[in-house]
XYZ file of C-alpha atoms in Angstrom:
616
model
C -32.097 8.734 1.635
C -32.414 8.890 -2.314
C -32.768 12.680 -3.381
C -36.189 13.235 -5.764
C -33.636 13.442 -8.525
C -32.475 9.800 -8.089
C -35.666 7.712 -7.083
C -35.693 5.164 -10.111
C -38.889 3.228 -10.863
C -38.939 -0.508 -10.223
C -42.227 -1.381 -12.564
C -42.768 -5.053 -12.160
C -45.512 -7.368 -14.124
C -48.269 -6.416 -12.067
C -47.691 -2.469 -12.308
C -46.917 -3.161 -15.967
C -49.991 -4.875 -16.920
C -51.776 -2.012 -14.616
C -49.912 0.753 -16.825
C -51.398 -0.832 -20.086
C -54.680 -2.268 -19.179
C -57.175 -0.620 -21.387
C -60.294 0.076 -18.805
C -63.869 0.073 -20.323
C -66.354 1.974 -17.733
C -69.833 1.279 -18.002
C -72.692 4.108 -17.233
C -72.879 3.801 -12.920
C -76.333 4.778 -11.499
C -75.425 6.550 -8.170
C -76.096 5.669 -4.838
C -79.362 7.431 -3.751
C -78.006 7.794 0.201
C -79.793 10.295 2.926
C -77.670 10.583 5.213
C -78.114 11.985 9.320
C -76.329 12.735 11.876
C -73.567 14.653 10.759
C -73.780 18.535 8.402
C -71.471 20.881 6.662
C -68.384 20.006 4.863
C -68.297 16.771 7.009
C -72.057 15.855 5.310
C -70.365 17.027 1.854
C -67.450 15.027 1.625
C -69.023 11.786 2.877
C -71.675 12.294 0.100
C -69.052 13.066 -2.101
C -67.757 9.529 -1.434
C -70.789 7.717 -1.885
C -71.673 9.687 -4.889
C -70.303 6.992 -7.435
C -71.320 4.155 -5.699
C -73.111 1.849 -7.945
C -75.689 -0.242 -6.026
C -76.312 -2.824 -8.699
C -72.858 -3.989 -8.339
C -73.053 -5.286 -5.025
C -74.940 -7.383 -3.200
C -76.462 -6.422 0.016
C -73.783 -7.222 2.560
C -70.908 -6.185 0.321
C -72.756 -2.580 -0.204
C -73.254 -1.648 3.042
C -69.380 -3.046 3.863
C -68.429 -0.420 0.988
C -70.597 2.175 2.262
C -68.981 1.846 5.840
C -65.442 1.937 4.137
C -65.932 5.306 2.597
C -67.688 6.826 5.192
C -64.784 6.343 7.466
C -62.502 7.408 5.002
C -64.705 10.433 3.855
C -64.470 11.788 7.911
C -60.882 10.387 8.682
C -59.500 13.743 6.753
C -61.779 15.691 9.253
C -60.315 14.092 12.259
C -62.999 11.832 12.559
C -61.213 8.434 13.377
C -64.135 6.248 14.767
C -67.486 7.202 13.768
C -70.557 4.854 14.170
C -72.251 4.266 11.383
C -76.051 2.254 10.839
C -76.871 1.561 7.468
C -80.413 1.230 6.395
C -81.973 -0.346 3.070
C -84.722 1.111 2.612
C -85.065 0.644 -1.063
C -82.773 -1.425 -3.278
C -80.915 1.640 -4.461
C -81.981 3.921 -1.346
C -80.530 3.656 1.773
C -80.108 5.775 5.112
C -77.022 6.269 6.583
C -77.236 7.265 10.619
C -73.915 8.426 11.384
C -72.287 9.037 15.181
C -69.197 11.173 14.620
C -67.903 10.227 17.657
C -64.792 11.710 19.414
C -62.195 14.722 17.507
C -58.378 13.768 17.012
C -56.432 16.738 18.177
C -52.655 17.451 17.103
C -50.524 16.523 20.220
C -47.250 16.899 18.620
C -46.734 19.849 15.395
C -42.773 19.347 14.174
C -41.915 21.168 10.891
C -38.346 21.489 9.812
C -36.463 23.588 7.082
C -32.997 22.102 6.120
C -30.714 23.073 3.570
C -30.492 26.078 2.163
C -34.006 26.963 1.798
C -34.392 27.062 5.080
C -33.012 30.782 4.574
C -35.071 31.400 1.175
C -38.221 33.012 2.515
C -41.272 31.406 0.190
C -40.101 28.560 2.209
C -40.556 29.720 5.380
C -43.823 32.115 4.805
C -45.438 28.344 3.677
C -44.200 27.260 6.713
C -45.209 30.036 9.118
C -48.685 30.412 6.884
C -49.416 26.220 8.420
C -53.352 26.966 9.829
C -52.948 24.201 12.520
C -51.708 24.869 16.058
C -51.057 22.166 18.771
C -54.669 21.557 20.278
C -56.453 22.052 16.948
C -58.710 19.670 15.595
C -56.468 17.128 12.962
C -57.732 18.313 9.085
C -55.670 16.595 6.704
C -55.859 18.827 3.853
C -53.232 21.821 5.249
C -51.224 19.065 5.614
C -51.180 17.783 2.139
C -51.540 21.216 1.443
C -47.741 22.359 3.113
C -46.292 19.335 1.269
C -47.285 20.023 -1.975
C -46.132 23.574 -1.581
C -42.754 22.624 -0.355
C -42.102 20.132 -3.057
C -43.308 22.585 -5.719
C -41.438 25.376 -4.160
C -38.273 23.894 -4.304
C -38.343 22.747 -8.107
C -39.724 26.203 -8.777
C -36.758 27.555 -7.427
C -34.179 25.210 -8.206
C -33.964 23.049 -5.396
C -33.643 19.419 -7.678
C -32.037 17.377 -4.859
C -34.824 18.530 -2.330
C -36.003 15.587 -0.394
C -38.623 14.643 2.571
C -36.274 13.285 5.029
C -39.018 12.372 7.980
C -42.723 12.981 6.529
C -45.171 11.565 9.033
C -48.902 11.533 10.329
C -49.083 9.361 13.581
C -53.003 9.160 14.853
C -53.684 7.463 17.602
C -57.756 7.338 17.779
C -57.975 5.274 21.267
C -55.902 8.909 22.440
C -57.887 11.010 20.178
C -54.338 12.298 19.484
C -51.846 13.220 16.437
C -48.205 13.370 16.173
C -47.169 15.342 12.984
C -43.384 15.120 11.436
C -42.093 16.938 8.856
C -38.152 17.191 7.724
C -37.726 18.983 4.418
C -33.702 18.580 3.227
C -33.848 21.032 0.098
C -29.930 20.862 -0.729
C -28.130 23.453 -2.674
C -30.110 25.128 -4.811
C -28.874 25.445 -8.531
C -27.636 28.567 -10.187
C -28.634 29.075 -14.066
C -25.652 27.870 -16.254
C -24.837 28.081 -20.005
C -27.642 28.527 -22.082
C -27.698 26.383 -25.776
C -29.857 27.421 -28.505
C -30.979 24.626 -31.218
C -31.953 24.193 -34.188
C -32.438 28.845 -34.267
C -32.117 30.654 -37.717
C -31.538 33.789 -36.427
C -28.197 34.742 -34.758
C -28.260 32.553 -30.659
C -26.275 35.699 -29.601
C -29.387 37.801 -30.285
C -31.596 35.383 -28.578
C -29.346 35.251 -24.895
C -29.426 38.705 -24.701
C -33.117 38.410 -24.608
C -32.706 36.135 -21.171
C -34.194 37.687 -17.608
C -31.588 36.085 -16.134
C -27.746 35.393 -16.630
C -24.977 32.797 -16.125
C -24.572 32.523 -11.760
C -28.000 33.465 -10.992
C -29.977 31.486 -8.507
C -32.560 29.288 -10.799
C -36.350 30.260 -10.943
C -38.613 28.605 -12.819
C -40.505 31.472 -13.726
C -37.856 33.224 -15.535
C -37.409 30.498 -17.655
C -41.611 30.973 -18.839
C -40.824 34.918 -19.118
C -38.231 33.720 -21.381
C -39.672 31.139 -23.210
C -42.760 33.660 -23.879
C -40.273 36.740 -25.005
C -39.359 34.193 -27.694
C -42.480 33.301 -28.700
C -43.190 36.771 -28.782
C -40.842 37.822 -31.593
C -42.659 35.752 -34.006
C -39.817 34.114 -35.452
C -40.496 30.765 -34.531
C -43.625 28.499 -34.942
C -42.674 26.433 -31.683
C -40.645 27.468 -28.825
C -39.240 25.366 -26.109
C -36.851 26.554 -22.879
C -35.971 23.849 -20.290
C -33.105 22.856 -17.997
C -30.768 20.465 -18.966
C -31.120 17.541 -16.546
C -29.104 14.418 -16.418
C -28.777 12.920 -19.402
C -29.083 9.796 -18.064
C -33.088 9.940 -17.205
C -32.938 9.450 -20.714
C -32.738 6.273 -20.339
C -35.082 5.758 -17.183
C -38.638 4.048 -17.101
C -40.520 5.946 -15.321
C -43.631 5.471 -12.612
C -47.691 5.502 -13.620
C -47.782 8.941 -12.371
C -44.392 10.724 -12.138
C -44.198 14.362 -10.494
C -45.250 16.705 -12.849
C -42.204 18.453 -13.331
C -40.274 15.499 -14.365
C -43.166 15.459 -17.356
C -42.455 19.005 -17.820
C -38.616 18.506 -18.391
C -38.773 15.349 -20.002
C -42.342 15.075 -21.804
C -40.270 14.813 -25.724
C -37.946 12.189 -24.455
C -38.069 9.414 -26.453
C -38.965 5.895 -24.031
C -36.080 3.466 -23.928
C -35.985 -0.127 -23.020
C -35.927 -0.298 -19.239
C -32.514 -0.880 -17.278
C -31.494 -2.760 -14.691
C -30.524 -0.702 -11.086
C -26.934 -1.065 -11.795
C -27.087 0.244 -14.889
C -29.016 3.591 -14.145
C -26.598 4.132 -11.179
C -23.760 3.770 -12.921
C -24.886 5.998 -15.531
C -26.308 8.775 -13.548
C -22.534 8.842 -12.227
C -21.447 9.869 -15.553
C -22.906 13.232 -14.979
C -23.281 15.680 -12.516
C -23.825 19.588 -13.218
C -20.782 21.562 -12.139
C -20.569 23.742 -9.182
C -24.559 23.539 -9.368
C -24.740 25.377 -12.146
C -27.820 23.627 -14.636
C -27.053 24.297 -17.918
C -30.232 25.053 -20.300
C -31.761 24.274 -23.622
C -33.617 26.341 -25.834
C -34.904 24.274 -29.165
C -36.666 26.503 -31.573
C -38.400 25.953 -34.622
C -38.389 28.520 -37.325
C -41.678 30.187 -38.254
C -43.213 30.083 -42.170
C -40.982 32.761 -43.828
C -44.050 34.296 -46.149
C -47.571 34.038 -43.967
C -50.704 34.937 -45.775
C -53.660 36.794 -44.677
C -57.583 37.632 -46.088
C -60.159 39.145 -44.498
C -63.803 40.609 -45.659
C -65.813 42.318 -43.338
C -69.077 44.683 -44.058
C -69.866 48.479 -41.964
C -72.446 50.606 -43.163
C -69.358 53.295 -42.988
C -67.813 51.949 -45.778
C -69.611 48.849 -47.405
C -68.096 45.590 -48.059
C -64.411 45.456 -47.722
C -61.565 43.592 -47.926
C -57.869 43.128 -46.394
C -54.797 40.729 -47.563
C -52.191 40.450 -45.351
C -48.391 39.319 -46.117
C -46.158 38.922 -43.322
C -42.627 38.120 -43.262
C -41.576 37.309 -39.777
C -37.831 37.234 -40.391
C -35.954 37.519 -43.515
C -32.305 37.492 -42.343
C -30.767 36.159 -39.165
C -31.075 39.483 -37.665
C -34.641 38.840 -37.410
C -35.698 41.625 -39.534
C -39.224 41.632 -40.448
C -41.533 42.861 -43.491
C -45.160 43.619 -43.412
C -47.742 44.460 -46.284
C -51.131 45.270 -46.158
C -53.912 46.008 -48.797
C -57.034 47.351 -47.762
C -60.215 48.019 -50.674
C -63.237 49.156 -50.117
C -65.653 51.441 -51.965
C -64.622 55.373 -50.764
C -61.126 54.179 -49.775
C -58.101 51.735 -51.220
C -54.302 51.501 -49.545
C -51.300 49.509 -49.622
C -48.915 49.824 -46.594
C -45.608 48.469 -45.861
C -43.171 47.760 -42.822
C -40.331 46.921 -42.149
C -38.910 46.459 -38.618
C -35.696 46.269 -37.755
C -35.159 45.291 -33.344
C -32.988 46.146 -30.784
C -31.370 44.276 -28.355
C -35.197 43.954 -26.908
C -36.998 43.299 -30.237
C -40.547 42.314 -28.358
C -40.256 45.927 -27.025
C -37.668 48.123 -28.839
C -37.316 48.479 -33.033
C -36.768 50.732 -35.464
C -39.900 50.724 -38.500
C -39.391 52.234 -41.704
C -43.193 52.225 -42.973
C -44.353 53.425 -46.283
C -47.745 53.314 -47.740
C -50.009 55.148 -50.703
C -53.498 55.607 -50.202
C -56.912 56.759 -52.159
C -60.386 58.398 -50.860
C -63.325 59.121 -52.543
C -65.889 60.263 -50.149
C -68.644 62.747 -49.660
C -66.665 66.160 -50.589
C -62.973 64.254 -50.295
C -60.713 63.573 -52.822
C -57.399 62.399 -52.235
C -54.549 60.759 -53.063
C -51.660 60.216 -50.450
C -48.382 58.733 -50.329
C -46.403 58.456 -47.272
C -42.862 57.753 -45.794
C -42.574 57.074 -41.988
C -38.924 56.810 -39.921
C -40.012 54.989 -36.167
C -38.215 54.658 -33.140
C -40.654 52.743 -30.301
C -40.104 51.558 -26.862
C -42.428 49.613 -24.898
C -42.019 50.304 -21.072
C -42.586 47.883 -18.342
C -45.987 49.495 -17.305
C -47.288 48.120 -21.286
C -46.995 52.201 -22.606
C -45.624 52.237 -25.839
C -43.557 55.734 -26.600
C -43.184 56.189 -30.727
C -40.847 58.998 -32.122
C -41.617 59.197 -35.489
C -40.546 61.855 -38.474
C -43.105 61.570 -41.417
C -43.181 62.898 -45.150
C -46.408 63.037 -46.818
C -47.295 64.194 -50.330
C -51.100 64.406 -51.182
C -52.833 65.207 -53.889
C -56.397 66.479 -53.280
C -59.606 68.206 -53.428
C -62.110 69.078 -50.427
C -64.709 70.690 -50.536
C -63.951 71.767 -54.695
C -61.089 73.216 -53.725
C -57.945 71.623 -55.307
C -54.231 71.766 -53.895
C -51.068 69.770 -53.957
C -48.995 69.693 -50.719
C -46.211 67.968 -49.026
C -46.176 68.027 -45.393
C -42.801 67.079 -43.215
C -43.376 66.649 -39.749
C -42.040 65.357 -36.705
C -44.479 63.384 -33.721
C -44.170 61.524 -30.763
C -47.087 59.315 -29.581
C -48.311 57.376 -26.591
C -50.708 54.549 -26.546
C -51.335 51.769 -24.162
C -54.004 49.184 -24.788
C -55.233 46.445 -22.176
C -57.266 43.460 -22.442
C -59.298 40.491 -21.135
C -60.672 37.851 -23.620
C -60.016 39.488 -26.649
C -62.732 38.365 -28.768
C -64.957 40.030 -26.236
C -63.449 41.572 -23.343
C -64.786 41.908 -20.473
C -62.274 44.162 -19.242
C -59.930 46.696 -21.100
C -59.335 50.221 -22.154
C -56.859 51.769 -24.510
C -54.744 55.152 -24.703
C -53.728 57.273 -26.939
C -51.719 60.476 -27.106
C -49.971 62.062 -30.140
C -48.322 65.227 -30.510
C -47.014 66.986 -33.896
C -45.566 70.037 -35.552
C -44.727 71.048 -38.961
C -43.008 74.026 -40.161
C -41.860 76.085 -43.442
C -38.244 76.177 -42.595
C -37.673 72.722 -43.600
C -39.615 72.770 -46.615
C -42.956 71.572 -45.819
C -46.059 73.600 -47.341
C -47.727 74.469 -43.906
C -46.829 75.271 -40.384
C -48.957 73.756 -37.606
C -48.731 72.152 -34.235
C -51.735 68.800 -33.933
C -52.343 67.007 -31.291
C -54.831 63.872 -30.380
C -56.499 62.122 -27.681
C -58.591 59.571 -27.178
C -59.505 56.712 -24.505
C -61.961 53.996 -24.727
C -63.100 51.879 -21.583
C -64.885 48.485 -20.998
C -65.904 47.313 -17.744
C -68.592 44.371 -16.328
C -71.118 44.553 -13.703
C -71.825 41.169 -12.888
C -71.864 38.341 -15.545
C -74.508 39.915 -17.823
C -73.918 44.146 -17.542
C -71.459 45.623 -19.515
C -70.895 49.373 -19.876
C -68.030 50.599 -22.968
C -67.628 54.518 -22.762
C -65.232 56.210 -25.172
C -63.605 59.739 -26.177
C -61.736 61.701 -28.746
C -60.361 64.819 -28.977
C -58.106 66.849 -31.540
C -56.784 70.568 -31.911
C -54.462 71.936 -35.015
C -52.867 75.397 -34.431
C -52.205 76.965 -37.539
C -52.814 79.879 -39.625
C -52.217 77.483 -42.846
C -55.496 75.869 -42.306
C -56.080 75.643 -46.709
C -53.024 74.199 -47.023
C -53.781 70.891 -44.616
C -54.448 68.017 -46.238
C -57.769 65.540 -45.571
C -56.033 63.305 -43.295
C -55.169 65.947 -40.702
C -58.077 67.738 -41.086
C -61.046 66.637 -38.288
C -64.185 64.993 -39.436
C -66.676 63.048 -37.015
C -69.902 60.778 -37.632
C -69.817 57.305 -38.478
C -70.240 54.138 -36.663
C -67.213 54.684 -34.358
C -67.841 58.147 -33.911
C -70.807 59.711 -33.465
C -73.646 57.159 -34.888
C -77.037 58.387 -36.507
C -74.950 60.286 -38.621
C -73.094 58.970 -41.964
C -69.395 58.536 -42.085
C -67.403 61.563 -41.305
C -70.480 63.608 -42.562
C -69.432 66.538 -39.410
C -67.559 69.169 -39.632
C -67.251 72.821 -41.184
C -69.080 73.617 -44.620
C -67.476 76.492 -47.088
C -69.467 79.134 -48.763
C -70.961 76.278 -51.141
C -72.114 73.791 -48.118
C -69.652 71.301 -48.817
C -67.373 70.095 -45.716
C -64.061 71.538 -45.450
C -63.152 69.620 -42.396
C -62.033 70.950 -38.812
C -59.465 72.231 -36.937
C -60.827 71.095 -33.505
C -62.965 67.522 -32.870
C -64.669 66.056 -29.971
C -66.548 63.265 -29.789
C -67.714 60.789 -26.955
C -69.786 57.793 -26.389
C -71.776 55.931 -23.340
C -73.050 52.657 -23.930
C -74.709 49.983 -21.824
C -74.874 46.404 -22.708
C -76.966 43.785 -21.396
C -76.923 39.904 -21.862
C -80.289 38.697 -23.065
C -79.054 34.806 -23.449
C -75.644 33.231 -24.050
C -73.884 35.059 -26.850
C -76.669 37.598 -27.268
C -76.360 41.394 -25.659
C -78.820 44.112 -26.335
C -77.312 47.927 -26.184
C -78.480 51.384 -25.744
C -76.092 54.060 -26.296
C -75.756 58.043 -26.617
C -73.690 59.630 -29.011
C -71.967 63.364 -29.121
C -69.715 65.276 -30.691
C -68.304 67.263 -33.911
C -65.685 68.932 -36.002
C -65.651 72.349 -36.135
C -63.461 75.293 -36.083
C -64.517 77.272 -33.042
C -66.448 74.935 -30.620
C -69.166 76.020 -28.105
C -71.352 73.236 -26.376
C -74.253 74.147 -28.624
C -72.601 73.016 -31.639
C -72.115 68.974 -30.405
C -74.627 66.477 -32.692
C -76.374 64.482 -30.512
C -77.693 60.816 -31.247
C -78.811 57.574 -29.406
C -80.435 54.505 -29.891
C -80.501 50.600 -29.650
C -78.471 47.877 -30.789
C -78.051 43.939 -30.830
C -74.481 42.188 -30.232
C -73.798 39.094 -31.173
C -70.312 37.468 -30.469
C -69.555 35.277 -33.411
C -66.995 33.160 -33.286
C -65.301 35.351 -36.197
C -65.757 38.241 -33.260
C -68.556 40.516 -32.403
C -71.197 41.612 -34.964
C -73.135 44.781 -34.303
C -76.165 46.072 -34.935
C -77.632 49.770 -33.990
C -80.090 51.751 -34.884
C -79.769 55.447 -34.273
C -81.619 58.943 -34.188
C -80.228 62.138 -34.574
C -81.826 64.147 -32.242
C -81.232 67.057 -34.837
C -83.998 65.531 -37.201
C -86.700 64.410 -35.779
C -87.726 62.213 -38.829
C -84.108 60.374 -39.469
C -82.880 57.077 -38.319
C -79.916 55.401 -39.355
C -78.826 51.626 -39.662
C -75.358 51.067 -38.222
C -73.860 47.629 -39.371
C -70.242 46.292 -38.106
C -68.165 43.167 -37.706
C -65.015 43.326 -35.396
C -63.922 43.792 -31.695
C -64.028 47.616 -30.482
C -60.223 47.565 -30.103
């Protein structure tokens, strides 16, 4: 019996004019049918039948021969194998149909059989054992179909290509009310992975096959071959990315059927349709090749990505005003797939320009070196500063989606807070944790994010101040239904030091804003010196509770409560408190925000809180 590899097509004139018939469907008014006699999925499939039945296009006899003919093949999946049916017109497009089920087939006979070697693979046999119908059950034919659409997909799943149905058979005998089900499955040898060929790559193929989940000998699964075709795409070094096993490279030159299996389109969708062959031909060429020692050889064809991609972005927050980001990314700039990133930010109290440059491993979706670099401005309420940074990076990325980053950073600032003046630079060490998960990113219905970060400076390698920081914070997002969702959030931050006038603005603690505590300005919270301005914090903790509920499509309304502060010795009596009401709208540029919020502080203040952007 021909394997599934082999079966050729045989199109003749009739199934060619078929293939390229262009069909023009006219609007069909559907059959109004009440139907009795029969209820449950029996009632819903038989109305499912009739439900593009269009009346006009028969005449009276020939409708209610086409209604009989789809009633019987509506309940023939349900065992039903000789129902009585009465048809009666009772308009011209309303008719009832009075339907006698009549007598169950039962299965007499139930033979399954595993040959080959799946029949020692065990998704094979848990489809097999996992069969709902016993001898004595009533005949369905859907777990039937069912089994032998697993089995087929099973085995080119997992590299079974010369699997074949060697006895597939329903027998129903309706004067017995009996059926007699056969099935052989041969699945052959199943194929081991073999070489692996990269085309048409820019960056080195040996760095690309030691990204493979898999290696030369192993037995073939079609799911490592999407793990690795996504791990490419991943990098961002290519604009297109295609993995797929090398079949014979004669079905090149095959003609195939109206509706081939779907993993033939799969593998062969970019083929290129020759002229079709005669059966000698395609035998004789198939001949020509045959994989070695089952061993399927694969091809990965790459296309590089746009060396220099460009970025802009404008947004608006109350925070900071109208703003604006330019992006330029570099996804590769040598065939080690290095990578160069640079970013400038401007808006009103703040301006930066950042740079990195990555440099993977042998894992570059989850392991790299960055070298980042960056100089940044503020001007805001009592802050002055200027500050340029130097950042060495080591990061993993662990199975579980944590990402560890070891990091040794130099900073030199140049500032004033609070009218006092200083110059500093600051050399510390940190290590930080952060995982971040997502559904639906423009909105998600589902996520939460991590973050941990610990570091130290000291004055025995030359920086101005000694301190140990550390910072927390978690943010969650979860739906009630369709139409509730609740987003709760959390920061905290501690420096130990005894250096405190020597810490620069950007690891001191401020809180207020709209991501912080809202009905309160911008990072308007935290300590005030002798003259009332802020001086920043050495501790901060702020958290959020907010409820969000759908008022119509792509419109939420939101009530929220807001605490927290900066301070330098914190006692519950010292958290800001503020709440209020808010409109969401999710844009198709992402989800605009609008709040208004009270400080429960000042009884006379409310504040407008304006932003654009997702809340990761």
């Amino acid at each position: 019996m021909p394997t599934q590899r082999q079966r050729l097509s045989r199109w003749g004139k009739g199934s060619l004019l078929v293939a390229s018939a262009v069909l023009i469907s006219l609007p069909a008014w559907a059959l109004n049918a009440r139907i009795e006699g029969i209820e449950g999925d029996v009632e819903k499939n038989v109305r499912l039948y009739l439900s593009d039945v269009d009346a006009e296009q028969y005449t009276e006899a020939r409708l209610k021969g086409e209604i009989q003919r789809r009633v019987r093949e509506a309940m023939r999946v349900y065992g039903y194998y000789e129902p009585e049916i009465a048809i009666e017109q009772l308009e011209e497009e309303r008719v009832q149909v009075d339907i006698t089920s009549g007598p169950r087939v039962t299965i007499e006979v139930l033979d399954i059989n595993l040959r080959g070697e799946a029949a020692d693979d065990p998704p094979f046999n848990e489809a097999v054992d996992g069969f709902p119908l016993e001898v004595g059950d009533p005949l369905f034919h859907s777990p039937w179909d069912r089994l032998r659409g697993q089995l087929s997909g099973l085995a080119l799943e997992r590299g079974y290509f010369d699997w074949a149905f060697t006895d597939r058979r329903m027998e129903v005998r309706p004067f017995e009310q009996s059926a007699r089900l056969y099935m052989d499955f041969d699945s052959g040898p199943r194929y081991q992975f073999g070489n692996v060929r990269i085309i048409g790559s820019h960056i080195e193929p040996e760095k690309l096959q030691r990204m493979q989940p898999f290696t030369t000998g192993e037995p073939y699964e079609a799911q490592a071959l999407a793990r690795y075709n996504q791990q490419l795409a991943q990098t961002g070094w290519f604009e297109s990315v295609m993995v797929r096993p090398r079949l014979q490279t004669a079905q090149e030159l095959l003609i195939f059927e109206p509706d081939p299996d779907p993993w033939f389109l799969e593998a062969t969708g970019t083929m290129q349709r020759q002229p079709q062959l005669s059966m000698a031909a395609l035998t004789s060429a198939i001949s020509l090749y045959q994989p070695k020692g089952n061993r399927l050889p694969l091809d990965v064809t790459v296309t590089p990505a746009d060396r220099h991609q460009f970025e802009v972005g404008i947004g608006y927050a109350t925070d900071v005003g109208p703003r604006l980001g330019l992006g330029w990314r570099q996804p590769w700039i040598n065939r080690l797939g290095h990578s160069l990133d640079h970013d400038l930010y401007i808006s009103a109290p703040e301006q930066r320009f950042t740079g990195t440059y990555n440099i993977p491993l042998e894992d570059p979706v989850r392991d790299n070196y960055r070298l980042q670099y960056g100089i940044r401005n503020e001007d805001d309420n009592d802050t002055r500063t200027l500050e340029s940074t130097v950042e060495v990076a080591r990061r993993w990325e662990f199975e579980n989606r944590w990402v560890q980053t070891l990091y040794f950073r130099a900073t030199f600032e140049d500032f004033t807070q609070g009218g006092e003046a200083n110059q500093v630079w600051i050399f510390y060490p940190g290590i930080q944790w952060s995982r971040t998960r997502t559904r639906t990113q423009r909105f998600p219905t589902w996520g939460d994010r991590q973050q941990l970060s610990l570091e130290y400076s000291d004055t025995a390698w030359g920086s101005d101040a000694q301190f140990g920081r550390l910072t927390a914070d978690t943010q969650w997002i979860r739906m009630l239904g369709n139409d509730n969702r609740f987003v709760g959030r959390a920061s905290l931050g501690a420096i130990a030091t005894d250096d405190f006038d020597q810490l620069p603005p950007s690891l001191r603690f401020f809180a207020g804003g709209d991501r912080s505590v809202r009905g309160y300005s911008f990072d308007s919270l935290s300590p005030v010196n002798e003259e009332g301005r802020l001086r920043g914090g050495q501790q901060k903790l702020t958290a959020s509770v907010e409820y969000q509920r759908r008022v119509t499509g792509d419109w939420w309304g939101a009530a929220f409560v807001d605490t927290g502060d900066a301070f330098d010795d914190w006692t519950p009596d010292s958290l800001n408190t503020g709440a209020g009401l808010g409109v969401r709208w999710v844009s198709p540029v992402g989800p605009i925000r609008l709040d208004v919020a009270h400080p429960f502080d000042n009884e006379d203040d409310w504040r407008l809180h304006f932003s654009i952007g997702p809340e990761f």
